[in-house]
mmCIF file of C-alpha atoms and ligand atoms in Angstrom:
data_model
loop_
_atom_site.group_PDB
_atom_site.id
_atom_site.type_symbol
_atom_site.label_atom_id
_atom_site.label_comp_id
_atom_site.label_asym_id
_atom_site.label_seq_id
_atom_site.Cartn_x
_atom_site.Cartn_y
_atom_site.Cartn_z
ATOM 1 C CA MET A 27 0.000 0.000 0.000
ATOM 2 C CA ASP A 28 1.055 3.586 -0.723
ATOM 3 C CA ASN A 29 2.878 4.731 2.424
ATOM 4 C CA GLU A 30 1.875 8.328 1.857
ATOM 5 C CA ILE A 31 -1.816 7.439 2.203
ATOM 6 C CA VAL A 32 -1.217 5.457 5.388
ATOM 7 C CA THR A 33 0.743 8.357 6.883
ATOM 8 C CA LYS A 34 -2.008 10.764 5.891
ATOM 9 C CA PHE A 35 -4.645 8.533 7.483
ATOM 10 C CA ASN A 36 -2.639 8.321 10.712
ATOM 11 C CA ASP A 37 -2.285 12.107 10.750
ATOM 12 C CA LEU A 38 -6.035 12.439 10.307
ATOM 13 C CA LYS A 39 -6.627 9.991 13.160
ATOM 14 C CA ASN A 40 -4.339 12.053 15.387
ATOM 15 C CA LYS A 41 -6.613 15.048 14.898
ATOM 16 C CA LYS A 42 -9.163 13.192 17.083
ATOM 17 C CA LEU A 43 -12.062 14.409 14.959
ATOM 18 C CA ASP A 44 -15.655 13.977 16.056
ATOM 19 C CA ILE A 45 -17.842 14.668 13.008
ATOM 20 C CA ASP A 46 -21.224 13.164 12.199
ATOM 21 C CA ILE A 47 -22.441 13.284 8.590
ATOM 22 C CA THR A 48 -24.866 10.386 8.896
ATOM 23 C CA ARG A 49 -28.175 12.159 8.385
ATOM 24 C CA GLY A 50 -29.491 14.711 5.916
ATOM 25 C CA LYS A 51 -30.169 17.559 8.277
ATOM 26 C CA PRO A 52 -30.251 21.262 7.378
ATOM 27 C CA HIS A 53 -27.402 23.462 8.598
ATOM 28 C CA ALA A 54 -28.270 25.970 11.344
ATOM 29 C CA SER A 55 -27.971 28.813 8.805
ATOM 30 C CA GLN A 56 -30.817 27.192 6.850
ATOM 31 C CA LEU A 57 -32.977 27.035 9.960
ATOM 32 C CA ASP A 58 -32.342 30.751 10.508
ATOM 33 C CA LEU A 59 -34.220 31.438 7.263
ATOM 34 C CA SER A 60 -37.475 30.605 9.046
ATOM 35 C CA ASN A 61 -36.827 32.345 12.361
ATOM 36 C CA GLU A 62 -39.763 34.680 11.776
ATOM 37 C CA LEU A 63 -41.968 31.726 12.688
ATOM 38 C CA LEU A 64 -40.570 31.820 16.222
ATOM 39 C CA THR A 65 -41.970 35.234 17.049
ATOM 40 C CA MET A 66 -44.927 35.527 14.704
ATOM 41 C CA ASP A 67 -48.291 36.593 16.116
ATOM 42 C CA VAL A 68 -51.062 34.173 15.278
ATOM 43 C CA ASN A 69 -54.671 35.234 15.366
ATOM 44 C CA PRO A 70 -56.292 32.283 17.152
ATOM 45 C CA LEU A 71 -59.550 32.843 15.292
ATOM 46 C CA SER A 72 -59.720 31.855 11.646
ATOM 47 C CA GLY A 73 -63.189 32.837 10.472
ATOM 48 C CA SER A 74 -65.546 30.957 12.740
ATOM 49 C CA ILE A 75 -62.857 28.468 13.772
ATOM 50 C CA ASP A 76 -61.039 28.719 17.070
ATOM 51 C CA LEU A 77 -57.606 27.342 16.235
ATOM 52 C CA ARG A 78 -56.879 26.694 19.899
ATOM 53 C CA ASN A 79 -59.603 24.100 20.174
ATOM 54 C CA TYR A 80 -60.253 20.642 18.741
ATOM 55 C CA GLY A 81 -61.646 20.371 15.245
ATOM 56 C CA GLU A 82 -60.590 20.415 11.594
ATOM 57 C CA PRO A 83 -59.073 16.910 11.570
ATOM 58 C CA LEU A 84 -58.022 17.263 7.916
ATOM 59 C CA GLY A 85 -56.287 20.573 8.600
ATOM 60 C CA ILE A 86 -57.430 24.179 8.353
ATOM 61 C CA GLU A 87 -58.594 25.421 4.988
ATOM 62 C CA ASP A 88 -55.597 27.743 4.379
ATOM 63 C CA ALA A 89 -53.145 24.917 5.044
ATOM 64 C CA ARG A 90 -55.005 22.462 2.839
ATOM 65 C CA ARG A 91 -55.119 25.092 0.058
ATOM 66 C CA LEU A 92 -51.361 25.565 0.424
ATOM 67 C CA GLY A 93 -50.905 21.785 0.169
ATOM 68 C CA SER A 94 -53.155 21.718 -2.867
ATOM 69 C CA ASP A 95 -51.052 24.445 -4.528
ATOM 70 C CA LEU A 96 -47.795 22.707 -3.596
ATOM 71 C CA LEU A 97 -48.823 19.256 -4.821
ATOM 72 C CA SER A 98 -51.034 20.522 -7.687
ATOM 73 C CA ALA A 99 -53.738 18.218 -6.360
ATOM 74 C CA PRO A 100 -57.445 18.914 -5.733
ATOM 75 C CA TYR A 101 -58.170 20.605 -2.415
ATOM 76 C CA GLU A 102 -60.641 17.854 -1.413
ATOM 77 C CA ASN A 103 -57.836 15.263 -1.674
ATOM 78 C CA ILE A 104 -55.447 17.077 0.687
ATOM 79 C CA ILE A 105 -54.830 16.358 4.337
ATOM 80 C CA THR A 106 -52.528 18.640 6.295
ATOM 81 C CA GLY A 107 -51.127 16.621 9.128
ATOM 82 C CA GLU A 108 -48.623 17.107 11.880
ATOM 83 C CA GLN A 109 -44.971 17.818 11.272
ATOM 84 C CA SER A 110 -43.982 14.418 9.843
ATOM 85 C CA SER A 111 -44.748 13.066 6.389
ATOM 86 C CA LEU A 112 -43.186 9.791 7.480
ATOM 87 C CA LEU A 113 -45.971 9.526 10.051
ATOM 88 C CA LEU A 114 -48.610 10.017 7.333
ATOM 89 C CA THR A 115 -46.934 7.319 5.242
ATOM 90 C CA TYR A 116 -46.846 4.984 8.236
ATOM 91 C CA GLN A 117 -50.516 5.665 8.917
ATOM 92 C CA MET A 118 -51.392 4.870 5.297
ATOM 93 C CA ILE A 119 -49.467 1.581 5.356
ATOM 94 C CA LEU A 120 -51.028 0.716 8.699
ATOM 95 C CA ALA A 121 -54.508 1.411 7.312
ATOM 96 C CA HIS A 122 -53.850 -0.947 4.411
ATOM 97 C CA TYR A 123 -52.401 -3.516 6.767
ATOM 98 C CA LEU A 124 -55.361 -3.422 9.136
ATOM 99 C CA PHE A 125 -58.252 -2.707 6.781
ATOM 100 C CA GLY A 126 -57.062 -2.602 3.147
ATOM 101 C CA ASN A 127 -59.114 -1.552 0.164
ATOM 102 C CA ASN A 128 -60.659 -4.912 -0.653
ATOM 103 C CA ILE A 129 -58.660 -7.074 1.709
ATOM 104 C CA ALA A 130 -56.456 -6.237 4.695
ATOM 105 C CA TRP A 131 -52.787 -6.881 3.965
ATOM 106 C CA LYS A 132 -52.487 -8.691 7.291
ATOM 107 C CA ASP A 133 -54.847 -11.366 5.957
ATOM 108 C CA LEU A 134 -52.761 -12.036 2.863
ATOM 109 C CA GLU A 135 -50.068 -14.625 2.546
ATOM 110 C CA ASN A 136 -46.744 -12.824 2.401
ATOM 111 C CA PRO A 137 -47.763 -9.352 1.166
ATOM 112 C CA LYS A 138 -44.998 -7.519 -0.667
ATOM 113 C CA VAL A 139 -44.083 -3.945 -1.553
ATOM 114 C CA ILE A 140 -41.656 -2.828 -4.242
ATOM 115 C CA CYS A 141 -38.801 -0.609 -3.117
ATOM 116 C CA PRO A 142 -36.508 0.999 -5.687
ATOM 117 C CA VAL A 143 -32.881 0.834 -4.506
ATOM 118 C CA PRO A 144 -30.790 2.406 -3.246
ATOM 119 C CA GLY A 145 -33.466 3.932 -1.045
ATOM 120 C CA PHE A 146 -34.445 5.524 2.257
ATOM 121 C CA ASP A 147 -33.620 3.453 5.332
ATOM 122 C CA ARG A 148 -36.676 4.637 7.258
ATOM 123 C CA HIS A 149 -39.002 3.359 4.528
ATOM 124 C CA PHE A 150 -37.406 -0.067 4.832
ATOM 125 C CA ARG A 151 -37.648 -0.011 8.586
ATOM 126 C CA MET A 152 -41.339 0.873 8.394
ATOM 127 C CA LEU A 153 -42.159 -1.999 6.050
ATOM 128 C CA GLU A 154 -40.083 -4.352 8.172
ATOM 129 C CA ASP A 155 -42.216 -3.363 11.186
ATOM 130 C CA PHE A 156 -45.224 -4.856 9.386
ATOM 131 C CA GLY A 157 -43.387 -7.936 8.166
ATOM 132 C CA ILE A 158 -44.089 -6.832 4.584
ATOM 133 C CA GLU A 159 -41.574 -8.374 2.222
ATOM 134 C CA MET A 160 -39.576 -5.803 0.269
ATOM 135 C CA LEU A 161 -38.835 -6.528 -3.362
ATOM 136 C CA THR A 162 -36.156 -4.363 -4.890
ATOM 137 C CA VAL A 163 -35.839 -2.812 -8.333
ATOM 138 C CA PRO A 164 -32.818 -0.786 -9.397
ATOM 139 C CA ILE A 165 -33.162 2.955 -9.931
ATOM 140 C CA ILE A 166 -31.708 4.101 -13.224
ATOM 141 C CA GLU A 167 -31.142 7.603 -14.522
ATOM 142 C CA ASP A 168 -34.773 8.455 -15.242
ATOM 143 C CA GLY A 169 -36.504 6.465 -12.513
ATOM 144 C CA VAL A 170 -37.293 2.828 -11.895
ATOM 145 C CA ASP A 171 -35.783 0.151 -14.168
ATOM 146 C CA LEU A 172 -39.014 -0.825 -15.926
ATOM 147 C CA ASP A 173 -37.829 -4.201 -17.235
ATOM 148 C CA SER A 174 -36.922 -5.279 -13.711
ATOM 149 C CA LEU A 175 -40.267 -3.996 -12.480
ATOM 150 C CA LYS A 176 -42.130 -6.080 -15.071
ATOM 151 C CA LEU A 177 -40.102 -9.187 -14.264
ATOM 152 C CA LEU A 178 -40.701 -8.763 -10.558
ATOM 153 C CA LEU A 179 -44.449 -8.492 -11.030
ATOM 154 C CA GLU A 180 -44.523 -11.474 -13.379
ATOM 155 C CA SER A 181 -42.815 -13.654 -10.811
ATOM 156 C CA ASN A 182 -44.532 -12.566 -7.590
ATOM 157 C CA GLU A 183 -47.994 -12.758 -6.079
ATOM 158 C CA ASN A 184 -49.503 -10.343 -3.592
ATOM 159 C CA VAL A 185 -47.397 -7.359 -4.554
ATOM 160 C CA MET A 186 -49.506 -4.667 -2.949
ATOM 161 C CA GLY A 187 -47.670 -1.474 -3.754
ATOM 162 C CA LEU A 188 -44.589 0.563 -4.495
ATOM 163 C CA LEU A 189 -42.897 3.130 -2.237
ATOM 164 C CA CYS A 190 -40.423 5.578 -3.751
ATOM 165 C CA VAL A 191 -38.934 9.075 -3.692
ATOM 166 C CA PRO A 192 -39.617 10.414 -7.199
ATOM 167 C CA ARG A 193 -37.696 13.684 -7.026
ATOM 168 C CA HIS A 194 -34.064 13.868 -5.871
ATOM 169 C CA SER A 195 -34.355 10.290 -4.730
ATOM 170 C CA ASN A 196 -32.829 9.552 -1.332
ATOM 171 C CA PRO A 197 -29.905 8.849 -1.581
ATOM 172 C CA SER A 198 -28.880 8.778 -5.247
ATOM 173 C CA GLY A 199 -30.658 11.943 -6.406
ATOM 174 C CA GLU A 200 -32.510 10.768 -9.528
ATOM 175 C CA VAL A 201 -35.515 12.724 -10.767
ATOM 176 C CA TYR A 202 -38.041 10.337 -12.298
ATOM 177 C CA SER A 203 -39.089 11.309 -15.815
ATOM 178 C CA ASP A 204 -42.755 11.822 -16.682
ATOM 179 C CA ASN A 205 -42.554 8.849 -19.006
ATOM 180 C CA ASN A 206 -41.058 6.634 -16.325
ATOM 181 C CA LEU A 207 -43.851 7.580 -13.930
ATOM 182 C CA LYS A 208 -46.449 6.944 -16.613
ATOM 183 C CA GLU A 209 -44.971 3.514 -17.331
ATOM 184 C CA ILE A 210 -44.818 2.660 -13.620
ATOM 185 C CA PHE A 211 -48.514 3.475 -13.339
ATOM 186 C CA ASN A 212 -49.461 1.384 -16.348
ATOM 187 C CA ILE A 213 -47.318 -1.649 -15.533
ATOM 188 C CA CYS A 214 -48.532 -1.809 -11.938
ATOM 189 C CA LYS A 215 -52.203 -1.081 -12.584
ATOM 190 C CA ASN A 216 -52.247 -3.904 -15.127
ATOM 191 C CA TYR A 217 -50.901 -6.172 -12.406
ATOM 192 C CA SER A 218 -53.628 -5.187 -9.945
ATOM 193 C CA ASP A 219 -56.309 -2.526 -9.867
ATOM 194 C CA ASN A 220 -55.841 -2.543 -6.106
ATOM 195 C CA PHE A 221 -52.209 -1.406 -6.283
ATOM 196 C CA LEU A 222 -50.986 1.324 -3.885
ATOM 197 C CA PHE A 223 -48.482 3.854 -5.244
ATOM 198 C CA VAL A 224 -46.811 5.836 -2.471
ATOM 199 C CA PHE A 225 -44.714 8.777 -3.595
ATOM 200 C CA ASP A 226 -42.653 10.300 -0.827
ATOM 201 C CA ASN A 227 -41.953 13.721 -2.285
ATOM 202 C CA ALA A 228 -39.748 14.836 0.606
ATOM 203 C CA TYR A 229 -37.529 16.781 -1.852
ATOM 204 C CA LEU A 230 -40.268 18.276 -4.016
ATOM 205 C CA VAL A 231 -39.032 21.864 -3.655
ATOM 206 C CA HIS A 232 -35.399 21.149 -2.804
ATOM 207 C CA ASP A 233 -33.579 21.868 -6.083
ATOM 208 C CA PHE A 234 -30.228 23.596 -5.668
ATOM 209 C CA LEU A 235 -29.298 23.461 -9.359
ATOM 210 C CA PRO A 236 -31.487 23.629 -12.473
ATOM 211 C CA THR A 237 -33.497 20.398 -12.514
ATOM 212 C CA LYS A 238 -35.258 18.676 -15.370
ATOM 213 C CA ASN A 239 -38.944 19.408 -15.672
ATOM 214 C CA GLN A 240 -41.299 17.000 -13.974
ATOM 215 C CA LYS A 241 -45.057 17.114 -14.275
ATOM 216 C CA PRO A 242 -46.799 17.000 -10.899
ATOM 217 C CA ILE A 243 -47.452 13.398 -9.836
ATOM 218 C CA SER A 244 -51.138 14.127 -9.395
ATOM 219 C CA VAL A 245 -51.397 15.400 -12.982
ATOM 220 C CA ILE A 246 -49.752 12.261 -14.397
ATOM 221 C CA ALA A 247 -51.959 10.160 -12.120
ATOM 222 C CA GLN A 248 -55.003 11.898 -13.537
ATOM 223 C CA GLU A 249 -53.851 11.381 -17.122
ATOM 224 C CA GLU A 250 -53.286 7.682 -16.454
ATOM 225 C CA ASP A 251 -56.544 7.319 -14.538
ATOM 226 C CA VAL A 252 -54.949 6.127 -11.286
ATOM 227 C CA VAL A 253 -55.791 9.007 -8.918
ATOM 228 C CA ASP A 254 -57.548 6.628 -6.535
ATOM 229 C CA MET A 255 -54.452 4.408 -6.357
ATOM 230 C CA VAL A 256 -51.912 7.181 -5.713
ATOM 231 C CA VAL A 257 -50.768 8.660 -2.424
ATOM 232 C CA GLU A 258 -48.262 11.500 -2.300
ATOM 233 C CA VAL A 259 -46.686 13.021 0.793
ATOM 234 C CA THR A 260 -44.383 15.915 1.476
ATOM 235 C CA SER A 261 -43.466 18.129 4.419
ATOM 236 C CA PHE A 262 -41.795 21.309 5.598
ATOM 237 C CA SER A 263 -39.196 19.400 7.640
ATOM 238 C CA LYS A 264 -36.446 20.776 5.424
ATOM 239 C CA VAL A 265 -38.310 23.916 4.453
ATOM 240 C CA THR A 266 -38.875 25.493 7.879
ATOM 241 C CA PHE A 267 -38.116 23.403 10.976
ATOM 242 C CA GLY A 268 -37.547 19.669 11.405
ATOM 243 C CA GLY A 269 -40.244 18.554 13.822
ATOM 244 C CA GLY A 270 -41.828 22.006 13.657
ATOM 245 C CA GLY A 271 -43.194 22.153 10.122
ATOM 246 C CA LEU A 272 -46.303 20.764 8.458
ATOM 247 C CA SER A 273 -46.920 17.590 6.503
ATOM 248 C CA PHE A 274 -49.246 17.064 3.557
ATOM 249 C CA MET A 275 -50.844 14.079 1.899
ATOM 250 C CA ALA A 276 -52.732 13.977 -1.395
ATOM 251 C CA ALA A 277 -54.884 10.863 -1.766
ATOM 252 C CA GLY A 278 -58.004 9.988 -3.686
ATOM 253 C CA GLY A 279 -60.917 7.574 -3.412
ATOM 254 C CA LYS A 280 -60.511 4.665 -1.033
ATOM 255 C CA ASN A 281 -57.048 5.757 0.059
ATOM 256 C CA LEU A 282 -58.472 9.060 1.250
ATOM 257 C CA SER A 283 -61.182 7.200 3.169
ATOM 258 C CA LEU A 284 -58.589 4.860 4.670
ATOM 259 C CA ILE A 285 -56.310 7.620 5.918
ATOM 260 C CA LYS A 286 -59.283 9.474 7.397
ATOM 261 C CA ARG A 287 -60.424 6.298 9.114
ATOM 262 C CA ILE A 288 -57.064 5.445 10.678
ATOM 263 C CA ARG A 289 -56.312 8.993 11.702
ATOM 264 C CA ALA A 290 -59.718 9.314 13.345
ATOM 265 C CA SER A 291 -58.554 6.631 15.800
ATOM 266 C CA MET A 292 -55.238 8.357 16.459
ATOM 267 C CA VAL A 293 -55.350 12.128 16.404
ATOM 268 C CA ILE A 294 -58.340 14.291 17.163
ATOM 269 C CA CYS A 295 -56.802 17.136 15.186
ATOM 270 C CA PRO A 296 -53.419 18.462 14.096
ATOM 271 C CA ASP A 297 -51.707 21.579 15.470
ATOM 272 C CA LYS A 298 -53.833 24.258 13.818
ATOM 273 C CA ILE A 299 -51.876 27.133 15.375
ATOM 274 C CA ASN A 300 -48.729 25.921 13.609
ATOM 275 C CA GLN A 301 -50.702 25.486 10.418
ATOM 276 C CA LYS A 302 -51.889 29.097 10.655
ATOM 277 C CA ARG A 303 -48.377 30.314 11.421
ATOM 278 C CA HIS A 304 -47.070 28.561 8.316
ATOM 279 C CA THR A 305 -49.840 29.847 6.077
ATOM 280 C CA GLN A 306 -49.042 33.377 7.237
ATOM 281 C CA PHE A 307 -45.378 32.730 6.406
ATOM 282 C CA PHE A 308 -46.127 31.133 3.022
ATOM 283 C CA LYS A 309 -49.180 32.467 1.203
ATOM 284 C CA ASN A 310 -48.747 30.109 -1.728
ATOM 285 C CA ALA A 311 -46.362 27.712 -3.477
ATOM 286 C CA ASP A 312 -44.532 30.661 -5.053
ATOM 287 C CA ASP A 313 -43.544 31.949 -1.606
ATOM 288 C CA ILE A 314 -42.209 28.481 -0.799
ATOM 289 C CA LYS A 315 -40.207 28.456 -4.023
ATOM 290 C CA LYS A 316 -38.598 31.815 -3.190
ATOM 291 C CA HIS A 317 -37.766 30.612 0.314
ATOM 292 C CA MET A 318 -36.209 27.444 -1.097
ATOM 293 C CA GLU A 319 -33.939 29.486 -3.369
ATOM 294 C CA LYS A 320 -32.320 30.821 -0.182
ATOM 295 C CA HIS A 321 -31.844 27.251 1.062
ATOM 296 C CA ALA A 322 -30.310 26.340 -2.299
ATOM 297 C CA ASP A 323 -27.713 29.122 -1.990
ATOM 298 C CA LEU A 324 -26.604 27.669 1.340
ATOM 299 C CA ILE A 325 -26.669 24.018 0.290
ATOM 300 C CA ARG A 326 -24.846 24.324 -3.050
ATOM 301 C CA PRO A 327 -21.442 25.220 -1.530
ATOM 302 C CA GLN A 328 -21.670 22.223 0.823
ATOM 303 C CA PHE A 329 -22.003 19.882 -2.143
ATOM 304 C CA GLU A 330 -19.191 21.668 -3.981
ATOM 305 C CA ILE A 331 -16.862 21.073 -1.030
ATOM 306 C CA ALA A 332 -17.736 17.390 -1.073
ATOM 307 C CA TYR A 333 -17.202 17.116 -4.856
ATOM 308 C CA LYS A 334 -13.810 18.817 -4.633
ATOM 309 C CA ALA A 335 -12.637 16.083 -2.267
ATOM 310 C CA LEU A 336 -14.237 13.232 -4.228
ATOM 311 C CA ASP A 337 -12.824 14.497 -7.523
ATOM 312 C CA ILE A 338 -9.381 13.065 -6.741
ATOM 313 C CA LEU A 339 -10.774 9.528 -6.892
ATOM 314 C CA THR A 340 -10.364 7.825 -10.244
ATOM 315 C CA ASN A 341 -13.168 5.837 -11.893
ATOM 316 C CA ASP A 342 -11.428 2.536 -11.214
ATOM 317 C CA ILE A 343 -11.890 3.229 -7.481
ATOM 318 C CA GLY A 344 -15.483 4.446 -7.574
ATOM 319 C CA THR A 345 -18.015 6.967 -8.828
ATOM 320 C CA TYR A 346 -20.356 9.383 -7.108
ATOM 321 C CA SER A 347 -23.658 11.093 -7.846
ATOM 322 C CA LYS A 348 -23.970 14.812 -8.595
ATOM 323 C CA PRO A 349 -27.617 15.546 -7.814
ATOM 324 C CA THR A 350 -29.411 18.775 -8.693
ATOM 325 C CA GLY A 351 -31.283 18.792 -5.404
ATOM 326 C CA GLY A 352 -32.019 16.896 -2.215
ATOM 327 C CA TYR A 353 -29.605 16.192 0.601
ATOM 328 C CA PHE A 354 -27.340 13.337 -0.400
ATOM 329 C CA ILE A 355 -24.399 12.168 -2.461
ATOM 330 C CA THR A 356 -24.107 8.462 -3.227
ATOM 331 C CA PHE A 357 -20.664 6.944 -3.583
ATOM 332 C CA ILE A 358 -20.365 3.591 -5.366
ATOM 333 C CA SER A 359 -17.067 1.757 -5.052
ATOM 334 C CA ILE A 360 -15.798 -0.689 -7.631
ATOM 335 C CA GLN A 361 -14.578 -3.097 -4.944
ATOM 336 C CA PRO A 362 -16.927 -4.475 -2.228
ATOM 337 C CA ILE A 363 -15.512 -2.183 0.455
ATOM 338 C CA ALA A 364 -18.391 -0.043 1.750
ATOM 339 C CA SER A 365 -18.350 -1.616 5.240
ATOM 340 C CA ARG A 366 -14.593 -1.238 5.462
ATOM 341 C CA ILE A 367 -14.766 2.441 4.476
ATOM 342 C CA VAL A 368 -17.332 3.103 7.206
ATOM 343 C CA GLU A 369 -15.109 1.300 9.727
ATOM 344 C CA LEU A 370 -12.036 3.308 8.737
ATOM 345 C CA CYS A 371 -13.981 6.589 8.882
ATOM 346 C CA LYS A 372 -15.142 5.709 12.374
ATOM 347 C CA GLU A 373 -11.561 5.004 13.456
ATOM 348 C CA ALA A 374 -10.710 8.520 12.329
ATOM 349 C CA GLY A 375 -13.677 10.099 14.134
ATOM 350 C CA VAL A 376 -16.071 10.543 11.202
ATOM 351 C CA LEU A 377 -19.492 8.910 11.327
ATOM 352 C CA ILE A 378 -21.186 8.171 8.027
ATOM 353 C CA THR A 379 -24.427 6.302 7.328
ATOM 354 C CA PRO A 380 -23.815 2.573 7.905
ATOM 355 C CA ALA A 381 -23.050 0.462 4.851
ATOM 356 C CA GLY A 382 -26.183 -1.385 3.773
ATOM 357 C CA ALA A 383 -28.532 1.263 5.193
ATOM 358 C CA THR A 384 -29.774 2.191 1.732
ATOM 359 C CA PHE A 385 -31.038 -1.366 1.074
ATOM 360 C CA PRO A 386 -33.898 -3.339 2.659
ATOM 361 C CA TYR A 387 -32.864 -5.402 5.694
ATOM 362 C CA GLY A 388 -29.583 -3.426 5.754
ATOM 363 C CA ILE A 389 -28.057 -5.725 3.159
ATOM 364 C CA ASP A 390 -26.223 -4.199 0.217
ATOM 365 C CA PRO A 391 -25.630 -7.207 -2.050
ATOM 366 C CA ASN A 392 -22.406 -5.735 -3.443
ATOM 367 C CA ASP A 393 -21.272 -3.918 -0.295
ATOM 368 C CA ASN A 394 -20.388 -0.913 -2.431
ATOM 369 C CA VAL A 395 -22.977 1.861 -1.880
ATOM 370 C CA LEU A 396 -22.480 4.660 0.634
ATOM 371 C CA ARG A 397 -24.576 7.705 1.411
ATOM 372 C CA LEU A 398 -23.039 11.055 2.320
ATOM 373 C CA ALA A 399 -25.015 13.862 3.913
ATOM 374 C CA PRO A 400 -22.943 17.038 3.479
ATOM 375 C CA THR A 401 -25.395 19.740 4.624
ATOM 376 C CA PHE A 402 -25.405 19.709 8.420
ATOM 377 C CA VAL A 403 -21.800 20.518 9.338
ATOM 378 C CA ASP A 404 -19.761 23.709 8.915
ATOM 379 C CA HIS A 405 -17.523 24.096 5.858
ATOM 380 C CA ASN A 406 -14.315 23.328 7.737
ATOM 381 C CA GLU A 407 -15.728 20.248 9.396
ATOM 382 C CA LEU A 408 -17.046 19.046 6.063
ATOM 383 C CA LYS A 409 -13.625 19.484 4.446
ATOM 384 C CA GLU A 410 -12.054 17.422 7.245
ATOM 385 C CA ALA A 411 -14.756 14.741 7.045
ATOM 386 C CA MET A 412 -14.346 14.478 3.283
ATOM 387 C CA ASP A 413 -10.589 14.213 3.637
ATOM 388 C CA VAL A 414 -11.103 11.272 5.976
ATOM 389 C CA PHE A 415 -13.720 9.717 3.699
ATOM 390 C CA VAL A 416 -11.558 9.894 0.585
ATOM 391 C CA THR A 417 -8.473 8.613 2.397
ATOM 392 C CA ALA A 418 -10.510 5.747 3.874
ATOM 393 C CA ILE A 419 -11.667 4.852 0.363
ATOM 394 C CA GLN A 420 -8.093 4.836 -0.928
ATOM 395 C CA ILE A 421 -6.957 2.569 1.907
ATOM 396 C CA ALA A 422 -9.905 0.173 1.617
ATOM 397 C CA HIS A 423 -9.450 -0.017 -2.142
ATOM 398 C CA ALA A 424 -5.729 -0.731 -1.828
ATOM 399 C CA GLU A 425 -6.451 -3.466 0.757
ATOM 400 C CA ALA A 426 -9.026 -5.051 -1.557
ATOM 401 C CA ILE A 427 -6.849 -5.211 -4.625
ATOM 402 C CA GLY A 428 -3.906 -6.446 -2.527
HETATM 403 C C1 LIG B 97 -37.237 10.472 1.539
HETATM 404 C C2 LIG B 97 -37.574 11.049 2.880
HETATM 405 N N1 LIG B 97 -38.821 10.951 3.334
HETATM 406 C C3 LIG B 97 -39.178 11.431 4.526
HETATM 407 C C4 LIG B 97 -38.253 12.049 5.339
HETATM 408 C C5 LIG B 97 -38.709 12.539 6.653
HETATM 409 O O1 LIG B 97 -39.707 13.489 6.457
HETATM 410 P P1 LIG B 97 -40.605 14.013 7.639
HETATM 411 O O2 LIG B 97 -39.738 14.793 8.548
HETATM 412 O O3 LIG B 97 -41.636 14.848 6.956
HETATM 413 O O4 LIG B 97 -41.210 12.824 8.327
HETATM 414 C C6 LIG B 97 -36.930 12.175 4.911
HETATM 415 C C7 LIG B 97 -35.945 12.783 5.785
HETATM 416 O O5 LIG B 97 -34.784 12.563 5.743
HETATM 417 C C8 LIG B 97 -36.586 11.645 3.647
HETATM 418 O O6 LIG B 97 -35.333 11.706 3.190
#
């Protein structure tokens, strides 16, 4: 092995770093963009509605209209929930598990859901909670690999749905094309007219570079006549405050009835004061867009720092994604060394997302995909973390090729 790299790694270890780039969290400067929410006056009366009291289980009208504008979906199909879109997704899966549209998933033999990979670890964890088998399809440049999707459906029974992140996919950053979405709808609806499409649009408004055009999901769903099979969620977790924003769901037909039914057993109403505060802060989707441009200006340099470090790696060692939005960079090594890289980073005081986390059951079949989350730390810390990451890759690669 190249002695220079080993010496460099030892020097990095001696710095006794303690840097965590495991999760895609906004930097404090991004949170400052929404500080007005902390001191804003809220009129507790909204027309005849007292926001301080119970009521409006689907959300207040202003918030549902904002969700409708954001998701380009009919107002009647919008629920404004609490701060977490993941919670809305969980509630929807739970409703299908307990009640289902025609049959409860719990009463089926080995129900399955399709998960494009690499994907979001918390989606996998949620499906694992229910014992729902996860079938994987690769994500390619413009969305899901359609041939693999067809094959999977041909060879499996009781595939109940698909769960994906269609814009700036977590972690690899792809933006699904309109045609890919259209094909997904058609392939899956031909398989079953009871199919559930869940689109987690967590990064709907999170472009930091020009991004290819994408028709709203609800518009494509309408064109393909699948509105009643489609559920879309998004939130303000990375727009205003994590844990202090709003979440939205667009759902039609039986899915809308199911989410209303399950939520009626769980929450009497969401936080309407916070909904009002947010609708005073953002009057419409255009206001959100302008706000997100300020986020983009803060996020872009973080990614550029990461790229500068990764650029020294040659293609025979690995490649990395250059997304136009979202929160992650995906590194793919040529050798099966992802676990080893994580271990070496840890030795040098840098925590990155565990190897395997971007695959169901935590198992990356090739042990070569890693997720980097460059937004949360300061520039200097990020430079140091990236230095460690790249050096760890060089060492692990050299070990693997012997
Ligand atoms: C794809 C995806 N969905 C959902 C979430 C969480 O969203 P929320 O805070 O609205 O539950 C994240 C956060 O990292 C995410 O990456």
